[in-house]
Amino acid sequence: MRTPVIAGNWKLFKKQGDAVALVEGLIPLVKDTVGVEIVVAPVFTSLSAVCEKISGTNINLSAQNCYWEEEGAFTGEIAPGMLADAGCSHVIIGHSERRQYFGETDETVNKKIKAALKGGLVAIFCIGETLAQREADSTFDVLRTQVTDGLAGITAAELAKIIIAYEPVWAIGTGKTASDDQAEEAHAFIRGLVTGLYDQGTADAIRILYGGSVKPENVKGLMSRPNIDGALVGGASLKADSFAGIVNFQK
Ligand code: PGA
């Protein structure tokens, strides 16, 4: 059985005071939720404040990005070990906004995943096709390349510390969710890729999240599909009640 993961990606929102207020609102709404891995990903400067508030709760802390070196003359970067030191258990890697605006490639994503694992973090590895790629019928080719190159050199044992997030770029922040069928089709394909690269047991164990305009209203349908193991949530994670509505999809 794969434990579902519901992760909130706060992107470039919420200074410390607002971030703390958000988790303070969230904690009572999810405190009785069992069997769901709950993750929030604030901006770097809010990590410590949020960490303090969620200590002893069932909420886990994630960063939104990291660098691949442990330390050195890399002004402005942050290392996985430093994120772990700040209380993070997870880190999002290769989000489409990072690929689109900050030049991340499958190769740099691969380096970051390896560094995250070495630094003791669970990597939430994001993939997904753009609208142009979907319309050109190249979705599966894009996903194959992203998965193969992103996971290059990573062992089956290490894969236990990786969560894949399938986020069709055209569904992010647009209000256009992939249909349950479209999402399930992509997830089944991704799991098949993992089977080919590793083995059936490894593929059966890995969690594959869907991301792109997930809301309390559409989460149930998505989660009812066999290959969808959770959600990476942007907009709807910025309010305690809507994020809790997604976390509590079983109720
Ligand atoms: P969204 O963002 O839920 O606002 O579409 C998802 C994401 O970018 O992870």
XYZ file of C-alpha atoms and ligand atoms in Angstrom:
260
model
C 0.000 0.000 0.000
C 1.311 3.415 -0.946
C 0.735 6.140 1.642
C -0.874 9.125 -0.095
C 1.036 12.405 -0.035
C -0.626 15.822 -0.106
C 1.979 18.572 -0.511
C 1.372 22.319 -0.552
C 3.718 24.360 -2.715
C 3.430 27.926 -1.441
C 5.645 29.277 -4.247
C 6.684 32.918 -3.781
C 3.956 33.750 -1.261
C 3.715 34.291 2.501
C 6.196 36.155 4.659
C 6.902 34.662 8.076
C 3.860 36.055 9.868
C 1.444 34.900 7.162
C 3.178 31.539 6.856
C 2.865 30.936 10.598
C -0.791 32.015 10.531
C -1.451 29.555 7.698
C -0.013 26.562 9.548
C -1.697 27.631 12.770
C -4.971 27.475 10.880
C -4.072 24.174 9.261
C -2.880 22.225 12.306
C -6.312 21.791 13.974
C -7.978 20.932 10.660
C -5.621 18.017 9.904
C -4.515 16.869 13.351
C -6.761 13.792 13.290
C -5.871 12.822 9.732
C -4.073 9.501 9.606
C -2.605 7.628 6.699
C -1.733 10.747 4.689
C 1.749 12.267 4.450
C 1.125 16.018 4.757
C 3.818 18.391 3.486
C 4.052 22.182 3.258
C 6.696 24.059 1.261
C 7.139 27.688 2.337
C 9.756 30.106 0.980
C 13.254 29.706 2.478
C 12.890 32.650 4.865
C 9.744 31.155 6.442
C 11.131 27.636 6.941
C 12.393 28.088 10.487
C 9.266 29.873 11.715
C 7.001 27.209 10.181
C 9.266 24.440 11.485
C 8.822 25.665 15.030
C 5.015 25.713 14.690
C 4.656 22.247 13.156
C 7.034 20.529 15.531
C 5.233 17.539 17.080
C 2.392 17.643 14.516
C 1.691 15.425 11.507
C 2.833 18.129 9.067
C 6.206 17.802 7.301
C 8.387 20.609 6.016
C 9.691 20.945 2.474
C 11.795 23.458 0.597
C 10.943 24.434 -2.966
C 14.431 24.071 -4.445
C 18.042 23.357 -3.542
C 21.517 23.393 -5.067
C 23.598 20.271 -5.744
C 26.787 21.219 -3.899
C 27.125 20.734 -0.156
C 28.919 24.044 0.371
C 31.324 26.401 -1.359
C 31.549 29.674 -3.221
C 28.035 29.582 -4.718
C 26.508 32.883 -3.695
C 22.757 32.762 -3.254
C 22.415 28.988 -3.319
C 21.293 26.642 -0.564
C 22.435 23.072 0.068
C 20.215 20.089 0.926
C 22.077 19.512 4.194
C 21.315 23.091 5.191
C 17.635 22.527 4.469
C 17.680 19.410 6.631
C 19.398 21.484 9.311
C 16.544 24.009 9.059
C 13.999 21.237 9.687
C 13.108 20.106 6.177
C 12.385 16.473 5.419
C 11.439 17.047 1.777
C 12.481 19.251 -1.145
C 10.668 19.961 -4.411
C 12.981 19.567 -7.399
C 12.527 20.491 -11.038
C 9.201 22.283 -10.728
C 8.102 23.492 -14.165
C 8.486 27.123 -13.054
C 12.133 26.411 -12.286
C 12.573 24.710 -15.626
C 10.772 27.571 -17.418
C 12.194 30.657 -15.674
C 15.468 29.506 -14.114
C 16.982 27.320 -16.793
C 16.725 23.985 -15.013
C 17.266 20.994 -17.253
C 16.886 17.259 -16.815
C 20.619 17.177 -16.118
C 20.572 19.781 -13.328
C 17.407 18.223 -11.926
C 19.233 14.872 -11.784
C 22.156 16.443 -9.920
C 19.788 18.097 -7.455
C 17.887 14.861 -6.794
C 21.145 13.041 -6.036
C 22.275 15.854 -3.759
C 18.924 15.924 -1.963
C 19.116 12.197 -1.235
C 22.695 12.548 -0.034
C 21.587 15.404 2.209
C 18.945 13.184 3.801
C 15.885 14.684 2.122
C 12.984 13.120 0.251
C 12.970 14.555 -3.276
C 9.645 15.533 -4.837
C 10.697 15.215 -8.470
C 8.466 17.214 -10.839
C 7.824 16.379 -14.471
C 5.166 17.308 -16.996
C 4.520 18.395 -20.560
C 3.640 21.853 -21.860
C 0.475 22.565 -23.829
C 2.445 22.727 -27.087
C 3.982 19.336 -26.356
C 0.578 17.796 -25.574
C -0.914 19.262 -28.733
C 2.016 17.903 -30.743
C 1.293 14.441 -29.280
C 4.699 14.307 -27.649
C 3.527 14.008 -24.018
C 4.785 10.454 -23.594
C 8.133 11.192 -25.247
C 8.619 14.203 -22.975
C 7.748 12.194 -19.876
C 10.041 9.350 -20.956
C 12.989 11.723 -21.328
C 12.277 13.570 -18.085
C 11.967 10.354 -16.077
C 14.930 8.574 -17.687
C 17.324 11.526 -17.494
C 16.046 12.794 -14.140
C 16.613 9.396 -12.524
C 19.901 8.576 -14.294
C 22.338 6.859 -11.938
C 19.804 6.548 -9.116
C 19.447 3.080 -7.594
C 16.230 1.237 -6.787
C 17.007 1.601 -3.083
C 17.393 5.357 -3.501
C 14.096 5.536 -5.348
C 12.354 4.819 -2.048
C 13.268 8.408 -1.093
C 11.811 9.918 -4.249
C 8.241 10.995 -4.924
C 7.343 11.798 -8.524
C 4.960 14.696 -9.196
C 3.290 14.710 -12.600
C 2.262 18.281 -13.314
C 1.057 19.061 -16.827
C 2.316 22.613 -17.296
C -0.943 23.670 -18.970
C -2.860 22.758 -15.803
C -0.707 24.723 -13.348
C -2.387 27.836 -11.996
C -4.778 27.887 -14.949
C -7.852 26.355 -13.346
C -7.658 23.657 -16.052
C -7.202 20.358 -14.270
C -6.303 17.336 -16.327
C -9.319 15.050 -16.396
C -9.140 12.032 -14.122
C -8.627 9.916 -17.244
C -5.828 12.108 -18.624
C -4.044 12.125 -15.267
C -4.439 8.381 -14.737
C -3.164 7.670 -18.247
C -0.008 9.715 -17.615
C 0.515 8.208 -14.155
C 0.154 4.654 -15.463
C 2.645 5.492 -18.205
C 5.122 6.925 -15.670
C 4.791 3.852 -13.449
C 5.428 1.720 -16.523
C 8.601 3.718 -17.205
C 9.789 3.052 -13.656
C 9.054 -0.650 -14.140
C 11.208 -0.632 -17.275
C 14.048 1.274 -15.641
C 13.936 -0.688 -12.358
C 11.478 -3.496 -11.622
C 7.832 -4.094 -10.804
C 8.268 -3.963 -7.026
C 10.058 -0.614 -7.189
C 7.415 0.792 -9.530
C 4.606 -0.472 -7.298
C 6.159 1.285 -4.303
C 6.831 4.745 -5.721
C 4.288 7.494 -5.047
C 3.218 9.522 -8.083
C 1.414 12.775 -7.267
C -0.726 14.796 -9.613
C -0.372 18.583 -9.680
C -2.220 21.281 -11.577
C -5.260 23.142 -10.234
C -6.076 20.535 -7.577
C -8.927 21.714 -5.336
C -11.134 20.154 -2.666
C -13.785 19.712 -5.387
C -11.677 17.619 -7.763
C -9.297 15.759 -5.439
C -11.628 12.820 -4.722
C -11.994 11.885 -8.387
C -8.254 12.064 -8.951
C -7.464 10.079 -5.809
C -9.908 7.344 -6.766
C -7.647 6.384 -9.682
C -5.268 3.475 -9.066
C -2.030 5.213 -10.077
C -2.643 8.605 -8.446
C -1.080 8.644 -5.003
C -1.525 12.228 -3.932
C -1.348 15.838 -5.003
C 1.101 18.697 -5.273
C -1.046 21.747 -4.669
C -0.226 25.379 -5.445
C -3.025 27.953 -5.249
C -5.368 25.897 -3.078
C -2.619 25.299 -0.503
C -2.476 28.989 0.423
C -5.651 28.817 2.522
C -5.963 26.471 5.502
C -9.517 25.367 4.774
C -8.993 24.540 1.093
C -5.697 22.732 1.736
C -7.291 20.800 4.623
C -10.177 19.925 2.284
C -7.639 18.300 -0.028
C -5.676 16.603 2.769
C -8.943 15.190 4.098
C -10.047 13.803 0.730
C -11.063 10.541 2.362
C -13.711 12.213 4.568
P -1.642 25.000 -8.856
O -0.068 24.748 -8.807
O -2.276 24.049 -7.883
O -1.829 26.443 -8.455
O -2.097 24.734 -10.251
C 0.458 23.454 -8.716
C 1.967 23.528 -8.684
O 2.555 24.372 -9.367
O 2.625 22.733 -7.988
